[in-house]
Amino acid sequence: MPDFDVIIVGARVAGSLTAALLGERGWRVLLLDRATFPSDTLSTHFFREPAMLAFRRAGVWDDVQAVGAPLLVNMFNDVDGVTFTEPVEAQQGFNYVLCIRRVVLDEILVRRARREPSVTLLEGAAVRALLREGSRVAGVQFTHSDREQEATARVVVGADGFRSVVARTVEPPVEHSARVHRAMYYGYFASLGPMEPPAAEHHFRGNELVYVIPCDGGLTLLAITVPIAEFPAWKQDGRRLFLERLRARPHLAPRLERAEWVGRLYGAGDIPCFMRVPSGQGWVLVGDAGLIMDPWHARGIEQASNHAVFLADALHRWLAGEASWETAMAEYHAARNAFSEKPYRRTYTNAPDFRPMLRAALQRRGLLPASAGA
Ligand SMILES: Cc1cc2nc3c(=O)[nH]c(=O)nc-3n(C[C@H](O)[C@H](O)[C@H](O)COP(=O)(O)OP(=O)(O)OC[C@H]3O[C@@H](n4cnc5c(N)ncnc54)[C@H](O)[C@@H]3O)c2cc1C
């Protein structure tokens, strides 16, 4: 008899939600993360209604709302000097978007998983290798409190991000991939005057986008995505370039003068796009471990949270004997791909160059200057 029904490696969006949803159905889950929470991670944190629905489904929505982050009811866009503000389209009761720092959001998700008596959370537990029975994955080896340990389960879930040790070990087939096209940098500012009513702002210049997103803690997240060819220069001189590019945005520059940069500059230039086949004998991948997109589109949290809901439903059916492993995993795979295909395609198609997408957006709104129509 295995020690657990399910072992989950990684306890952020994908892992904690999968654990919570399995735990509430009584399944014995071991949830491992090498981090100790509350813990930050390299990620901006802007999300829309699909993430909110998954949070509601997983029983964390009240806690997410209680953070008190501004409800961003408008989207402001500046596309090379052409500006337009639109209300966030109301979807299933949500007519706003939210931005909550990961150190706060992930702690809420971990706390939710911890609430389930059948979920055992081990923090500071780094998974080193997978255990096998024949060709089937049957458990994990991990280090915890300086001790090498092992645990077995009916299935091991890799919710361990895009550098997933589970994926690296099982080597799943790749359904689609696209190389890295962009780098993203971000930081937090205090006293940056918001728009009224609060808006999520997108300031495009050519193939470069600055995001201005009021978040929790009275801060505003400022981020920029640039073509990957610029990454070497940013690694050398990121702070100067960041301020220079922010100051070049006319609707941002005057507000920036009165604002205070809090903390440091964060950046990443190694995020690809890929979709992996998400399951095999004794293992399954969820969240970034199975499907990742360039962060310019800010879709990762909604993807990981919804994939967790699909996976927990499928695993429950299998564990309860209502579906074979093959059927349950085919259902999960189909649900994941149906949910993700459109945003995934949009993300990798536009990652190399925003300009065709922007021209089309202006055209749809009748805002394209005649001289730019070609
Ligand atoms: C620069 C940047 C900006 C982004 N901005 C946004 C945004 O604005 N909006 C949005 O929706 N998404 C954004 N994303 C994407 C988002 O961060 C991810 O899609 C999301 O975090 C995926 O969640 P996850 O739970 O799958 O994986 P992760 O958040 O990566 O969590 C994986 C966890 O696994 C643990 N782990 C890994 N290996 C091991 C191991 N061997 N043993 C134990 N534990 C392990 C890690 O410690 C980590 O806690 C951004 C990403 C980046 C890089």
PDB file of N, CA, C and O and ligand atoms in Angstrom, residues 9-16 32-35 37 39 41-48 102 106 125-128 159-166 168 184-186 221 267-268 270-271 286-289 291-304, ligand 1:
ATOM      1  N   VAL A   9       4.438  17.732  -6.262  1.00  0.00           N
ATOM      2  CA  VAL A   9       5.709  18.456  -6.137  1.00  0.00           C
ATOM      3  C   VAL A   9       5.463  19.888  -6.584  1.00  0.00           C
ATOM      4  O   VAL A   9       5.145  20.130  -7.757  1.00  0.00           O
ATOM      5  N   GLY A  10       5.594  20.845  -5.645  1.00  0.00           N
ATOM      6  CA  GLY A  10       5.330  22.252  -5.976  1.00  0.00           C
ATOM      7  C   GLY A  10       4.022  22.705  -5.353  1.00  0.00           C
ATOM      8  O   GLY A  10       2.987  22.069  -5.570  1.00  0.00           O
ATOM      9  N   ALA A  11       4.069  23.793  -4.556  1.00  0.00           N
ATOM     10  CA  ALA A  11       2.885  24.189  -3.768  1.00  0.00           C
ATOM     11  C   ALA A  11       2.471  25.628  -4.032  1.00  0.00           C
ATOM     12  O   ALA A  11       2.074  26.339  -3.119  1.00  0.00           O
ATOM     13  N   ARG A  12       2.580  26.059  -5.293  1.00  0.00           N
ATOM     14  CA  ARG A  12       2.069  27.409  -5.576  1.00  0.00           C
ATOM     15  C   ARG A  12       0.692  27.293  -6.236  1.00  0.00           C
ATOM     16  O   ARG A  12      -0.160  26.561  -5.748  1.00  0.00           O
ATOM     17  N   VAL A  13       0.488  27.979  -7.372  1.00  0.00           N
ATOM     18  CA  VAL A  13      -0.879  28.041  -7.922  1.00  0.00           C
ATOM     19  C   VAL A  13      -1.374  26.634  -8.277  1.00  0.00           C
ATOM     20  O   VAL A  13      -2.421  26.181  -7.799  1.00  0.00           O
ATOM     21  N   ALA A  14      -0.604  25.928  -9.100  1.00  0.00           N
ATOM     22  CA  ALA A  14      -1.076  24.625  -9.572  1.00  0.00           C
ATOM     23  C   ALA A  14      -1.099  23.601  -8.442  1.00  0.00           C
ATOM     24  O   ALA A  14      -2.087  22.869  -8.266  1.00  0.00           O
ATOM     25  N   GLY A  15      -0.029  23.548  -7.655  1.00  0.00           N
ATOM     26  CA  GLY A  15       0.106  22.495  -6.653  1.00  0.00           C
ATOM     27  C   GLY A  15      -0.838  22.648  -5.480  1.00  0.00           C
ATOM     28  O   GLY A  15      -1.519  21.692  -5.078  1.00  0.00           O
ATOM     29  N   SER A  16      -0.916  23.845  -4.918  1.00  0.00           N
ATOM     30  CA  SER A  16      -1.770  24.032  -3.735  1.00  0.00           C
ATOM     31  C   SER A  16      -3.241  23.848  -4.082  1.00  0.00           C
ATOM     32  O   SER A  16      -4.001  23.276  -3.296  1.00  0.00           O
ATOM     33  N   LEU A  32       4.676  18.844  -1.461  1.00  0.00           N
ATOM     34  CA  LEU A  32       6.071  19.183  -1.148  1.00  0.00           C
ATOM     35  C   LEU A  32       6.481  20.446  -1.883  1.00  0.00           C
ATOM     36  O   LEU A  32       6.166  20.605  -3.067  1.00  0.00           O
ATOM     37  N   ASP A  33       7.195  21.318  -1.196  1.00  0.00           N
ATOM     38  CA  ASP A  33       7.824  22.444  -1.902  1.00  0.00           C
ATOM     39  C   ASP A  33       9.161  22.740  -1.248  1.00  0.00           C
ATOM     40  O   ASP A  33       9.277  22.698  -0.025  1.00  0.00           O
ATOM     41  N   ARG A  34      10.132  23.065  -2.080  1.00  0.00           N
ATOM     42  CA  ARG A  34      11.430  23.397  -1.488  1.00  0.00           C
ATOM     43  C   ARG A  34      11.408  24.767  -0.827  1.00  0.00           C
ATOM     44  O   ARG A  34      12.256  25.075   0.009  1.00  0.00           O
ATOM     45  N   ALA A  35      10.407  25.599  -1.194  1.00  0.00           N
ATOM     46  CA  ALA A  35      10.265  26.923  -0.574  1.00  0.00           C
ATOM     47  C   ALA A  35       9.617  26.785   0.794  1.00  0.00           C
ATOM     48  O   ALA A  35       8.979  25.777   1.103  1.00  0.00           O
ATOM     49  N   PHE A  37       6.902  28.983   3.020  1.00  0.00           N
ATOM     50  CA  PHE A  37       5.932  30.059   2.794  1.00  0.00           C
ATOM     51  C   PHE A  37       5.722  30.872   4.068  1.00  0.00           C
ATOM     52  O   PHE A  37       5.836  30.314   5.153  1.00  0.00           O
ATOM     53  N   SER A  39       6.399  32.962   0.609  1.00  0.00           N
ATOM     54  CA  SER A  39       7.577  32.957  -0.249  1.00  0.00           C
ATOM     55  C   SER A  39       7.240  33.670  -1.555  1.00  0.00           C
ATOM     56  O   SER A  39       6.195  33.412  -2.149  1.00  0.00           O
ATOM     57  N   THR A  41       8.065  34.715  -5.576  1.00  0.00           N
ATOM     58  CA  THR A  41       8.604  34.026  -6.749  1.00  0.00           C
ATOM     59  C   THR A  41       8.705  35.032  -7.875  1.00  0.00           C
ATOM     60  O   THR A  41       8.054  36.082  -7.837  1.00  0.00           O
ATOM     61  N   LEU A  42       9.532  34.723  -8.858  1.00  0.00           N
ATOM     62  CA  LEU A  42       9.764  35.666  -9.945  1.00  0.00           C
ATOM     63  C   LEU A  42       8.547  35.672 -10.874  1.00  0.00           C
ATOM     64  O   LEU A  42       8.416  34.795 -11.725  1.00  0.00           O
ATOM     65  N   SER A  43       7.662  36.629 -10.660  1.00  0.00           N
ATOM     66  CA  SER A  43       6.450  36.674 -11.488  1.00  0.00           C
ATOM     67  C   SER A  43       5.687  37.953 -11.191  1.00  0.00           C
ATOM     68  O   SER A  43       5.512  38.314 -10.022  1.00  0.00           O
ATOM     69  N   THR A  44       5.223  38.631 -12.243  1.00  0.00           N
ATOM     70  CA  THR A  44       4.198  39.642 -12.004  1.00  0.00           C
ATOM     71  C   THR A  44       2.901  38.869 -11.753  1.00  0.00           C
ATOM     72  O   THR A  44       2.890  37.636 -11.741  1.00  0.00           O
ATOM     73  N   HIS A  45       1.780  39.542 -11.563  1.00  0.00           N
ATOM     74  CA  HIS A  45       0.669  38.848 -10.907  1.00  0.00           C
ATOM     75  C   HIS A  45      -0.654  39.518 -11.204  1.00  0.00           C
ATOM     76  O   HIS A  45      -1.448  39.830 -10.314  1.00  0.00           O
ATOM     77  N   PHE A  46      -0.860  39.764 -12.463  1.00  0.00           N
ATOM     78  CA  PHE A  46      -2.073  40.401 -12.952  1.00  0.00           C
ATOM     79  C   PHE A  46      -2.983  39.262 -13.414  1.00  0.00           C
ATOM     80  O   PHE A  46      -2.512  38.366 -14.111  1.00  0.00           O
ATOM     81  N   PHE A  47      -4.236  39.219 -12.963  1.00  0.00           N
ATOM     82  CA  PHE A  47      -5.090  38.117 -13.440  1.00  0.00           C
ATOM     83  C   PHE A  47      -6.529  38.576 -13.659  1.00  0.00           C
ATOM     84  O   PHE A  47      -6.989  39.575 -13.123  1.00  0.00           O
ATOM     85  N   ARG A  48      -7.195  37.751 -14.471  1.00  0.00           N
ATOM     86  CA  ARG A  48      -8.531  38.094 -14.942  1.00  0.00           C
ATOM     87  C   ARG A  48      -9.550  37.094 -14.413  1.00  0.00           C
ATOM     88  O   ARG A  48      -9.208  36.194 -13.658  1.00  0.00           O
ATOM     89  N   ARG A 102       2.705  37.920  -5.474  1.00  0.00           N
ATOM     90  CA  ARG A 102       2.746  36.470  -5.309  1.00  0.00           C
ATOM     91  C   ARG A 102       3.047  36.050  -3.873  1.00  0.00           C
ATOM     92  O   ARG A 102       2.578  35.010  -3.427  1.00  0.00           O
ATOM     93  N   ASP A 106       0.216  33.451  -3.051  1.00  0.00           N
ATOM     94  CA  ASP A 106       0.607  32.051  -2.882  1.00  0.00           C
ATOM     95  C   ASP A 106       0.416  31.591  -1.441  1.00  0.00           C
ATOM     96  O   ASP A 106       0.090  30.425  -1.184  1.00  0.00           O
ATOM     97  N   ALA A 125      11.193  21.130   1.357  1.00  0.00           N
ATOM     98  CA  ALA A 125      11.395  19.736   0.936  1.00  0.00           C
ATOM     99  C   ALA A 125      11.695  19.725  -0.557  1.00  0.00           C
ATOM    100  O   ALA A 125      10.807  20.009  -1.375  1.00  0.00           O
ATOM    101  N   ALA A 126      12.927  19.431  -0.921  1.00  0.00           N
ATOM    102  CA  ALA A 126      13.349  19.483  -2.334  1.00  0.00           C
ATOM    103  C   ALA A 126      13.361  18.079  -2.923  1.00  0.00           C
ATOM    104  O   ALA A 126      14.111  17.213  -2.443  1.00  0.00           O
ATOM    105  N   VAL A 127      12.541  17.875  -3.946  1.00  0.00           N
ATOM    106  CA  VAL A 127      12.488  16.565  -4.600  1.00  0.00           C
ATOM    107  C   VAL A 127      13.710  16.409  -5.495  1.00  0.00           C
ATOM    108  O   VAL A 127      14.010  17.288  -6.307  1.00  0.00           O
ATOM    109  N   ARG A 128      14.423  15.318  -5.321  1.00  0.00           N
ATOM    110  CA  ARG A 128      15.666  15.060  -6.073  1.00  0.00           C
ATOM    111  C   ARG A 128      15.457  14.086  -7.210  1.00  0.00           C
ATOM    112  O   ARG A 128      16.118  14.164  -8.239  1.00  0.00           O
ATOM    113  N   ALA A 159       3.887  19.758 -10.194  1.00  0.00           N
ATOM    114  CA  ALA A 159       3.363  21.140 -10.214  1.00  0.00           C
ATOM    115  C   ALA A 159       4.544  22.050  -9.920  1.00  0.00           C
ATOM    116  O   ALA A 159       4.435  23.049  -9.219  1.00  0.00           O
ATOM    117  N   ASP A 160       5.693  21.657 -10.473  1.00  0.00           N
ATOM    118  CA  ASP A 160       6.965  22.240 -10.045  1.00  0.00           C
ATOM    119  C   ASP A 160       7.552  23.201 -11.071  1.00  0.00           C
ATOM    120  O   ASP A 160       8.772  23.350 -11.186  1.00  0.00           O
ATOM    121  N   GLY A 161       6.648  23.883 -11.810  1.00  0.00           N
ATOM    122  CA  GLY A 161       7.101  24.991 -12.647  1.00  0.00           C
ATOM    123  C   GLY A 161       7.790  24.530 -13.924  1.00  0.00           C
ATOM    124  O   GLY A 161       7.932  23.344 -14.185  1.00  0.00           O
ATOM    125  N   PHE A 162       8.244  25.497 -14.711  1.00  0.00           N
ATOM    126  CA  PHE A 162       8.680  25.132 -16.067  1.00  0.00           C
ATOM    127  C   PHE A 162      10.025  24.435 -16.089  1.00  0.00           C
ATOM    128  O   PHE A 162      10.374  23.796 -17.075  1.00  0.00           O
ATOM    129  N   ARG A 163      10.779  24.497 -14.972  1.00  0.00           N
ATOM    130  CA  ARG A 163      12.019  23.704 -14.900  1.00  0.00           C
ATOM    131  C   ARG A 163      11.763  22.392 -14.168  1.00  0.00           C
ATOM    132  O   ARG A 163      12.684  21.804 -13.591  1.00  0.00           O
ATOM    133  N   SER A 164      10.548  21.928 -14.204  1.00  0.00           N
ATOM    134  CA  SER A 164      10.059  20.751 -13.476  1.00  0.00           C
ATOM    135  C   SER A 164      11.037  19.572 -13.438  1.00  0.00           C
ATOM    136  O   SER A 164      11.445  19.050 -14.472  1.00  0.00           O
ATOM    137  N   VAL A 165      11.363  19.123 -12.233  1.00  0.00           N
ATOM    138  CA  VAL A 165      12.201  17.934 -12.094  1.00  0.00           C
ATOM    139  C   VAL A 165      11.406  16.692 -12.512  1.00  0.00           C
ATOM    140  O   VAL A 165      11.965  15.729 -13.045  1.00  0.00           O
ATOM    141  N   VAL A 166      10.093  16.727 -12.280  1.00  0.00           N
ATOM    142  CA  VAL A 166       9.260  15.585 -12.696  1.00  0.00           C
ATOM    143  C   VAL A 166       9.306  15.461 -14.217  1.00  0.00           C
ATOM    144  O   VAL A 166       9.576  14.377 -14.765  1.00  0.00           O
ATOM    145  N   ARG A 168      11.517  16.694 -16.292  1.00  0.00           N
ATOM    146  CA  ARG A 168      12.883  16.373 -16.751  1.00  0.00           C
ATOM    147  C   ARG A 168      13.152  14.880 -16.631  1.00  0.00           C
ATOM    148  O   ARG A 168      13.830  14.282 -17.448  1.00  0.00           O
ATOM    149  N   MET A 184      11.239  40.096 -19.638  1.00  0.00           N
ATOM    150  CA  MET A 184      10.367  40.969 -18.847  1.00  0.00           C
ATOM    151  C   MET A 184      11.111  41.451 -17.605  1.00  0.00           C
ATOM    152  O   MET A 184      11.810  40.669 -16.961  1.00  0.00           O
ATOM    153  N   TYR A 185      10.950  42.726 -17.292  1.00  0.00           N
ATOM    154  CA  TYR A 185      11.512  43.305 -16.073  1.00  0.00           C
ATOM    155  C   TYR A 185      10.394  43.999 -15.309  1.00  0.00           C
ATOM    156  O   TYR A 185       9.438  44.499 -15.910  1.00  0.00           O
ATOM    157  N   TYR A 186      10.501  44.013 -13.979  1.00  0.00           N
ATOM    158  CA  TYR A 186       9.464  44.707 -13.205  1.00  0.00           C
ATOM    159  C   TYR A 186       9.980  45.185 -11.852  1.00  0.00           C
ATOM    160  O   TYR A 186      11.009  44.716 -11.361  1.00  0.00           O
ATOM    161  N   LEU A 221       2.579  48.054  -9.571  1.00  0.00           N
ATOM    162  CA  LEU A 221       3.528  47.212 -10.306  1.00  0.00           C
ATOM    163  C   LEU A 221       3.825  47.877 -11.642  1.00  0.00           C
ATOM    164  O   LEU A 221       2.902  48.196 -12.397  1.00  0.00           O
ATOM    165  N   GLY A 267      13.822  40.478 -13.080  1.00  0.00           N
ATOM    166  CA  GLY A 267      13.767  40.246 -14.523  1.00  0.00           C
ATOM    167  C   GLY A 267      13.937  38.791 -14.901  1.00  0.00           C
ATOM    168  O   GLY A 267      14.515  38.001 -14.156  1.00  0.00           O
ATOM    169  N   ALA A 268      13.416  38.457 -16.079  1.00  0.00           N
ATOM    170  CA  ALA A 268      13.557  37.093 -16.615  1.00  0.00           C
ATOM    171  C   ALA A 268      13.647  37.179 -18.131  1.00  0.00           C
ATOM    172  O   ALA A 268      12.890  37.931 -18.763  1.00  0.00           O
ATOM    173  N   ASP A 270      14.178  34.046 -19.953  1.00  0.00           N
ATOM    174  CA  ASP A 270      14.343  32.635 -20.350  1.00  0.00           C
ATOM    175  C   ASP A 270      13.022  31.883 -20.362  1.00  0.00           C
ATOM    176  O   ASP A 270      12.994  30.666 -20.179  1.00  0.00           O
ATOM    177  N   ILE A 271      11.913  32.621 -20.570  1.00  0.00           N
ATOM    178  CA  ILE A 271      10.611  31.936 -20.505  1.00  0.00           C
ATOM    179  C   ILE A 271      10.140  31.603 -21.925  1.00  0.00           C
ATOM    180  O   ILE A 271       9.801  32.503 -22.706  1.00  0.00           O
ATOM    181  N   VAL A 286       1.024  19.575 -14.173  1.00  0.00           N
ATOM    182  CA  VAL A 286      -0.022  20.601 -14.089  1.00  0.00           C
ATOM    183  C   VAL A 286       0.647  21.970 -13.973  1.00  0.00           C
ATOM    184  O   VAL A 286       1.752  22.082 -13.451  1.00  0.00           O
ATOM    185  N   GLY A 287      -0.039  23.007 -14.467  1.00  0.00           N
ATOM    186  CA  GLY A 287       0.524  24.361 -14.419  1.00  0.00           C
ATOM    187  C   GLY A 287       1.682  24.492 -15.395  1.00  0.00           C
ATOM    188  O   GLY A 287       1.746  23.800 -16.429  1.00  0.00           O
ATOM    189  N   ASP A 288       2.632  25.368 -15.048  1.00  0.00           N
ATOM    190  CA  ASP A 288       3.761  25.650 -15.948  1.00  0.00           C
ATOM    191  C   ASP A 288       4.561  24.396 -16.292  1.00  0.00           C
ATOM    192  O   ASP A 288       5.225  24.358 -17.332  1.00  0.00           O
ATOM    193  N   ALA A 289       4.559  23.404 -15.439  1.00  0.00           N
ATOM    194  CA  ALA A 289       5.319  22.182 -15.719  1.00  0.00           C
ATOM    195  C   ALA A 289       4.816  21.529 -17.009  1.00  0.00           C
ATOM    196  O   ALA A 289       5.594  20.903 -17.737  1.00  0.00           O
ATOM    197  N   LEU A 291       2.463  23.259 -19.309  1.00  0.00           N
ATOM    198  CA  LEU A 291       2.140  24.228 -20.368  1.00  0.00           C
ATOM    199  C   LEU A 291       2.558  25.614 -19.894  1.00  0.00           C
ATOM    200  O   LEU A 291       2.120  26.067 -18.838  1.00  0.00           O
ATOM    201  N   ILE A 292       3.414  26.237 -20.636  1.00  0.00           N
ATOM    202  CA  ILE A 292       3.865  27.578 -20.233  1.00  0.00           C
ATOM    203  C   ILE A 292       3.794  28.525 -21.420  1.00  0.00           C
ATOM    204  O   ILE A 292       3.941  28.092 -22.579  1.00  0.00           O
ATOM    205  N   MET A 293       3.563  29.794 -21.101  1.00  0.00           N
ATOM    206  CA  MET A 293       3.483  30.823 -22.141  1.00  0.00           C
ATOM    207  C   MET A 293       4.386  31.986 -21.753  1.00  0.00           C
ATOM    208  O   MET A 293       4.547  32.267 -20.564  1.00  0.00           O
ATOM    209  N   ASP A 294       4.886  32.684 -22.748  1.00  0.00           N
ATOM    210  CA  ASP A 294       5.617  33.929 -22.487  1.00  0.00           C
ATOM    211  C   ASP A 294       4.762  34.820 -21.576  1.00  0.00           C
ATOM    212  O   ASP A 294       3.561  35.003 -21.826  1.00  0.00           O
ATOM    213  N   PRO A 295       5.364  35.399 -20.532  1.00  0.00           N
ATOM    214  CA  PRO A 295       4.551  36.177 -19.580  1.00  0.00           C
ATOM    215  C   PRO A 295       3.971  37.479 -20.125  1.00  0.00           C
ATOM    216  O   PRO A 295       3.198  38.124 -19.425  1.00  0.00           O
ATOM    217  N   TRP A 296       4.306  37.889 -21.353  1.00  0.00           N
ATOM    218  CA  TRP A 296       3.775  39.176 -21.828  1.00  0.00           C
ATOM    219  C   TRP A 296       2.254  39.185 -21.739  1.00  0.00           C
ATOM    220  O   TRP A 296       1.634  40.224 -21.525  1.00  0.00           O
ATOM    221  N   HIS A 297       1.618  38.015 -21.890  1.00  0.00           N
ATOM    222  CA  HIS A 297       0.164  37.934 -21.985  1.00  0.00           C
ATOM    223  C   HIS A 297      -0.493  37.834 -20.604  1.00  0.00           C
ATOM    224  O   HIS A 297      -1.721  37.897 -20.501  1.00  0.00           O
ATOM    225  N   ALA A 298       0.328  37.627 -19.553  1.00  0.00           N
ATOM    226  CA  ALA A 298      -0.183  37.555 -18.171  1.00  0.00           C
ATOM    227  C   ALA A 298      -1.319  36.547 -18.033  1.00  0.00           C
ATOM    228  O   ALA A 298      -2.401  36.862 -17.538  1.00  0.00           O
ATOM    229  N   ARG A 299      -1.059  35.338 -18.467  1.00  0.00           N
ATOM    230  CA  ARG A 299      -2.086  34.294 -18.437  1.00  0.00           C
ATOM    231  C   ARG A 299      -1.756  33.132 -17.508  1.00  0.00           C
ATOM    232  O   ARG A 299      -2.569  32.234 -17.318  1.00  0.00           O
ATOM    233  N   GLY A 300      -0.509  33.099 -16.985  1.00  0.00           N
ATOM    234  CA  GLY A 300      -0.039  31.893 -16.299  1.00  0.00           C
ATOM    235  C   GLY A 300      -0.842  31.517 -15.069  1.00  0.00           C
ATOM    236  O   GLY A 300      -1.070  30.328 -14.805  1.00  0.00           O
ATOM    237  N   ILE A 301      -1.293  32.503 -14.299  1.00  0.00           N
ATOM    238  CA  ILE A 301      -2.027  32.194 -13.060  1.00  0.00           C
ATOM    239  C   ILE A 301      -3.390  31.596 -13.403  1.00  0.00           C
ATOM    240  O   ILE A 301      -3.826  30.615 -12.801  1.00  0.00           O
ATOM    241  N   GLU A 302      -4.056  32.178 -14.407  1.00  0.00           N
ATOM    242  CA  GLU A 302      -5.364  31.617 -14.789  1.00  0.00           C
ATOM    243  C   GLU A 302      -5.192  30.217 -15.378  1.00  0.00           C
ATOM    244  O   GLU A 302      -6.020  29.336 -15.178  1.00  0.00           O
ATOM    245  N   GLN A 303      -4.098  30.007 -16.110  1.00  0.00           N
ATOM    246  CA  GLN A 303      -3.861  28.691 -16.694  1.00  0.00           C
ATOM    247  C   GLN A 303      -3.615  27.666 -15.588  1.00  0.00           C
ATOM    248  O   GLN A 303      -4.265  26.628 -15.519  1.00  0.00           O
ATOM    249  N   ALA A 304      -2.659  27.967 -14.719  1.00  0.00           N
ATOM    250  CA  ALA A 304      -2.288  27.002 -13.672  1.00  0.00           C
ATOM    251  C   ALA A 304      -3.473  26.704 -12.753  1.00  0.00           C
ATOM    252  O   ALA A 304      -3.693  25.545 -12.362  1.00  0.00           O
TER     253      ALA A 304
HETATM  254  C1  LIG B   1       8.512  37.493 -15.236  1.00  0.00           C
HETATM  255  C2  LIG B   1       7.182  36.771 -15.163  1.00  0.00           C
HETATM  256  C3  LIG B   1       6.021  37.489 -15.104  1.00  0.00           C
HETATM  257  C4  LIG B   1       4.789  36.843 -15.039  1.00  0.00           C
HETATM  258  N1  LIG B   1       3.642  37.585 -14.958  1.00  0.00           N
HETATM  259  C5  LIG B   1       2.445  36.990 -14.859  1.00  0.00           C
HETATM  260  C6  LIG B   1       1.243  37.758 -14.714  1.00  0.00           C
HETATM  261  O1  LIG B   1       1.244  39.000 -14.634  1.00  0.00           O
HETATM  262  N2  LIG B   1       0.066  37.092 -14.647  1.00  0.00           N
HETATM  263  C7  LIG B   1      -0.014  35.738 -14.714  1.00  0.00           C
HETATM  264  O2  LIG B   1      -1.128  35.199 -14.670  1.00  0.00           O
HETATM  265  N3  LIG B   1       1.104  34.980 -14.818  1.00  0.00           N
HETATM  266  C8  LIG B   1       2.326  35.574 -14.885  1.00  0.00           C
HETATM  267  N4  LIG B   1       3.462  34.812 -14.980  1.00  0.00           N
HETATM  268  C9  LIG B   1       3.322  33.350 -15.043  1.00  0.00           C
HETATM  269  C10 LIG B   1       3.110  32.733 -13.657  1.00  0.00           C
HETATM  270  O3  LIG B   1       4.135  33.154 -12.791  1.00  0.00           O
HETATM  271  C11 LIG B   1       3.143  31.200 -13.769  1.00  0.00           C
HETATM  272  O4  LIG B   1       2.376  30.777 -14.859  1.00  0.00           O
HETATM  273  C12 LIG B   1       2.630  30.533 -12.510  1.00  0.00           C
HETATM  274  O5  LIG B   1       3.443  30.860 -11.414  1.00  0.00           O
HETATM  275  C13 LIG B   1       2.610  29.023 -12.656  1.00  0.00           C
HETATM  276  O6  LIG B   1       2.299  28.431 -11.429  1.00  0.00           O
HETATM  277  P1  LIG B   1       2.770  26.963 -11.087  1.00  0.00           P
HETATM  278  O7  LIG B   1       2.147  26.638  -9.767  1.00  0.00           O
HETATM  279  O8  LIG B   1       2.533  26.068 -12.230  1.00  0.00           O
HETATM  280  O9  LIG B   1       4.372  27.026 -10.968  1.00  0.00           O
HETATM  281  P2  LIG B   1       5.326  27.917 -10.079  1.00  0.00           P
HETATM  282  O10 LIG B   1       4.660  29.168  -9.631  1.00  0.00           O
HETATM  283  O11 LIG B   1       6.586  28.023 -10.846  1.00  0.00           O
HETATM  284  O12 LIG B   1       5.587  27.038  -8.769  1.00  0.00           O
HETATM  285  C14 LIG B   1       6.397  25.896  -8.802  1.00  0.00           C
HETATM  286  C15 LIG B   1       6.769  25.527  -7.373  1.00  0.00           C
HETATM  287  O13 LIG B   1       7.470  24.277  -7.434  1.00  0.00           O
HETATM  288  C16 LIG B   1       8.531  24.298  -6.493  1.00  0.00           C
HETATM  289  N5  LIG B   1       9.546  23.354  -6.934  1.00  0.00           N
HETATM  290  C17 LIG B   1      10.212  23.351  -8.119  1.00  0.00           C
HETATM  291  N6  LIG B   1      11.065  22.305  -8.158  1.00  0.00           N
HETATM  292  C18 LIG B   1      10.942  21.654  -6.976  1.00  0.00           C
HETATM  293  C19 LIG B   1      11.562  20.495  -6.421  1.00  0.00           C
HETATM  294  N7  LIG B   1      12.486  19.813  -7.084  1.00  0.00           N
HETATM  295  N8  LIG B   1      11.206  20.114  -5.171  1.00  0.00           N
HETATM  296  C20 LIG B   1      10.268  20.800  -4.464  1.00  0.00           C
HETATM  297  N9  LIG B   1       9.645  21.898  -4.947  1.00  0.00           N
HETATM  298  C21 LIG B   1       9.972  22.320  -6.184  1.00  0.00           C
HETATM  299  C22 LIG B   1       9.026  25.752  -6.527  1.00  0.00           C
HETATM  300  O14 LIG B   1       9.703  26.059  -5.319  1.00  0.00           O
HETATM  301  C23 LIG B   1       7.720  26.525  -6.702  1.00  0.00           C
HETATM  302  O15 LIG B   1       7.200  26.935  -5.456  1.00  0.00           O
HETATM  303  C24 LIG B   1       4.720  35.428 -15.040  1.00  0.00           C
HETATM  304  C25 LIG B   1       5.904  34.693 -15.085  1.00  0.00           C
HETATM  305  C26 LIG B   1       7.127  35.357 -15.131  1.00  0.00           C
HETATM  306  C27 LIG B   1       8.385  34.534 -15.167  1.00  0.00           C
END
